[in-house]
PDB file of C-alpha atoms in Angstrom:
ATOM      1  CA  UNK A   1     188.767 -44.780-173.391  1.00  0.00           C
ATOM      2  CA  UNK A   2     185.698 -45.071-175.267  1.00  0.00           C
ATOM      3  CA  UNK A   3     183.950 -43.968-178.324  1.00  0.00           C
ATOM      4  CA  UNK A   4     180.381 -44.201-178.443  1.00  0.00           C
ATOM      5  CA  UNK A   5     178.568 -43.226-182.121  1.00  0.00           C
ATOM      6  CA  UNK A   6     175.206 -42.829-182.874  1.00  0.00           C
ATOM      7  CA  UNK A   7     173.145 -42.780-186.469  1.00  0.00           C
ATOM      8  CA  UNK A   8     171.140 -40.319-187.865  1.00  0.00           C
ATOM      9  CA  UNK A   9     168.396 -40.127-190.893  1.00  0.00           C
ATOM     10  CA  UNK A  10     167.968 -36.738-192.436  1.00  0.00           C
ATOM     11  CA  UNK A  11     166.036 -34.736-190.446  1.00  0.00           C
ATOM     12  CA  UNK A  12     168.366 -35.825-187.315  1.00  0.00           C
ATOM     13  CA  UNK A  13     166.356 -38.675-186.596  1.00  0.00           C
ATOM     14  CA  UNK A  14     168.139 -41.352-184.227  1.00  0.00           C
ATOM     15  CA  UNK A  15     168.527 -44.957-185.175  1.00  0.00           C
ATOM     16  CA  UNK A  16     169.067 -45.808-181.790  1.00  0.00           C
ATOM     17  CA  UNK A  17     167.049 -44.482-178.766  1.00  0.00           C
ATOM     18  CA  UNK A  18     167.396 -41.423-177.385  1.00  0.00           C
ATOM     19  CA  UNK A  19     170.294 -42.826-174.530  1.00  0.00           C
ATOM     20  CA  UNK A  20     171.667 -45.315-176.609  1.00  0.00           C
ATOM     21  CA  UNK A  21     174.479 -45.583-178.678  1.00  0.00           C
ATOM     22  CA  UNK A  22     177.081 -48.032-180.137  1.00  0.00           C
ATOM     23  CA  UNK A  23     180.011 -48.546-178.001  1.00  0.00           C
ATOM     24  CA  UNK A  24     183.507 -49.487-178.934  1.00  0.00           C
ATOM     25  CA  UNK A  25     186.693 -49.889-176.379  1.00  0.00           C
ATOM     26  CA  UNK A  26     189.856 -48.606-177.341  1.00  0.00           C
ATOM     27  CA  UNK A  27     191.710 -52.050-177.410  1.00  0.00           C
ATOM     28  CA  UNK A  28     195.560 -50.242-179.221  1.00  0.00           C
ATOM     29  CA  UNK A  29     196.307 -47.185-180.194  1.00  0.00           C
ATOM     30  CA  UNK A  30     199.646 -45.462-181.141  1.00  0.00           C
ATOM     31  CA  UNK A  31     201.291 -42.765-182.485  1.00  0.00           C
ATOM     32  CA  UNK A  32     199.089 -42.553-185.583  1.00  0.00           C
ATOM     33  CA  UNK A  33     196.299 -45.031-185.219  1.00  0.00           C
ATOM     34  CA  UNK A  34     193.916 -46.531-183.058  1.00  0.00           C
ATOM     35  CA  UNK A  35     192.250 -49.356-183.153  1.00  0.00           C
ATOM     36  CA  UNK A  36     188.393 -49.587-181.256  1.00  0.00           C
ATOM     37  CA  UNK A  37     186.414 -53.005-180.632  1.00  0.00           C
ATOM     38  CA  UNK A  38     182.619 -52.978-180.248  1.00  0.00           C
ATOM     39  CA  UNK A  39     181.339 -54.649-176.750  1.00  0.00           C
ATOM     40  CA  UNK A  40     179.093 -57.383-178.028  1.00  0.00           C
ATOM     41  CA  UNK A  41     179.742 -57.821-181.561  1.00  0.00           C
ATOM     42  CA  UNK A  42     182.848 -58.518-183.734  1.00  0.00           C
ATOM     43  CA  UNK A  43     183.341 -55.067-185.042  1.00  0.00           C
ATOM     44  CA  UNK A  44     186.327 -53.547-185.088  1.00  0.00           C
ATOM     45  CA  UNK A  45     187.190 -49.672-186.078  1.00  0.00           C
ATOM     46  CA  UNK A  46     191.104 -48.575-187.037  1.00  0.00           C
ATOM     47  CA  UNK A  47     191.447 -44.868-187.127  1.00  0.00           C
ATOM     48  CA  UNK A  48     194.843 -44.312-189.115  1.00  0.00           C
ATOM     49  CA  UNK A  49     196.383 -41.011-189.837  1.00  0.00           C
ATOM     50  CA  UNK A  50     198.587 -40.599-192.746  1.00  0.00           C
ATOM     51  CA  UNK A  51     201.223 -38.121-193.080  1.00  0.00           C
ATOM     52  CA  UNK A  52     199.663 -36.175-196.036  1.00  0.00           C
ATOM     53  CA  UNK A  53     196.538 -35.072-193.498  1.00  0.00           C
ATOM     54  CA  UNK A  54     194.651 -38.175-194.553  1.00  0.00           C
ATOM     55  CA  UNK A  55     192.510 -39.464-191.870  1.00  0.00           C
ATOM     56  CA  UNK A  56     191.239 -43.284-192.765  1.00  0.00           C
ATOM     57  CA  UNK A  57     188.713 -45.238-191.096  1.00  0.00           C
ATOM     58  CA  UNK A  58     188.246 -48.930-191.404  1.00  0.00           C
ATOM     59  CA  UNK A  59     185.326 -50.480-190.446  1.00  0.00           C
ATOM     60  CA  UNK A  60     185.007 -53.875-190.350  1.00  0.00           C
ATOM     61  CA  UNK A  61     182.395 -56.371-189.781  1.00  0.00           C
ATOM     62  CA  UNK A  62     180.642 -59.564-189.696  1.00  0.00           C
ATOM     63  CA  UNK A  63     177.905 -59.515-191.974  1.00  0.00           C
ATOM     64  CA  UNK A  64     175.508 -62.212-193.144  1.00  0.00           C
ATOM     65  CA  UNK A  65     178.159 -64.738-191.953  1.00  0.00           C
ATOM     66  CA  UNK A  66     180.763 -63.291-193.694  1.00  0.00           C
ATOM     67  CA  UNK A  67     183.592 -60.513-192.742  1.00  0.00           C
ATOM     68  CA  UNK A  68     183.354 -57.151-194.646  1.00  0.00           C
ATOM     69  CA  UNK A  69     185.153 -54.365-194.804  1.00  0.00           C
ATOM     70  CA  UNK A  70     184.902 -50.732-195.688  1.00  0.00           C
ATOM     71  CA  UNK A  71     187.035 -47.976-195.388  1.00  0.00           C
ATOM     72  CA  UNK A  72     186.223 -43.678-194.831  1.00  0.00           C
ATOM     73  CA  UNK A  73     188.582 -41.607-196.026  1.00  0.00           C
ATOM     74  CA  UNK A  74     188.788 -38.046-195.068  1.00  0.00           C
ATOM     75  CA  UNK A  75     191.701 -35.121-196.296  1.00  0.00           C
ATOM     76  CA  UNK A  76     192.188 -32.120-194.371  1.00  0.00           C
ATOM     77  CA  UNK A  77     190.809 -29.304-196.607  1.00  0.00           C
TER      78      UNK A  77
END
């Protein structure tokens, strides 16, 4: 599997050309997570679900020769 995300300005206007997007393999997954590794870059993304209805996404990075990360964290509502 695959996930492919693209960015957006207000206004819906692409960062990336109109057929292009960022592409991540699924590398693990399981039960409540799983984890998605971009093709030509070290960036990794975990999707974890808790079991309050928490969905949290990590995003990590390499940035300015260093390794960042940063999570999203979204409840059910």
């Amino acid at each position: 599997p695959e996930l492919r995300i693209k960015h957006f300005h207000p206004g819906l206007v692409g960062w990336e050309e109109k057929a292009e997007s960022m592409r991540f393999q699924m590398k693990k997954f399981g039960r409540n997570f799983a984890i998605f590794e971009m093709e030509d870059s070290p960036t990794v993304l975990t999707f974890r679900r808790s079991p309050e209805d928490e969905l949290r996404i990590t995003l990590e990075k390499q940035e300015n020769g260093e390794q960042t990360s940063q999570d999203f964290i979204f409840q059910k509502s």
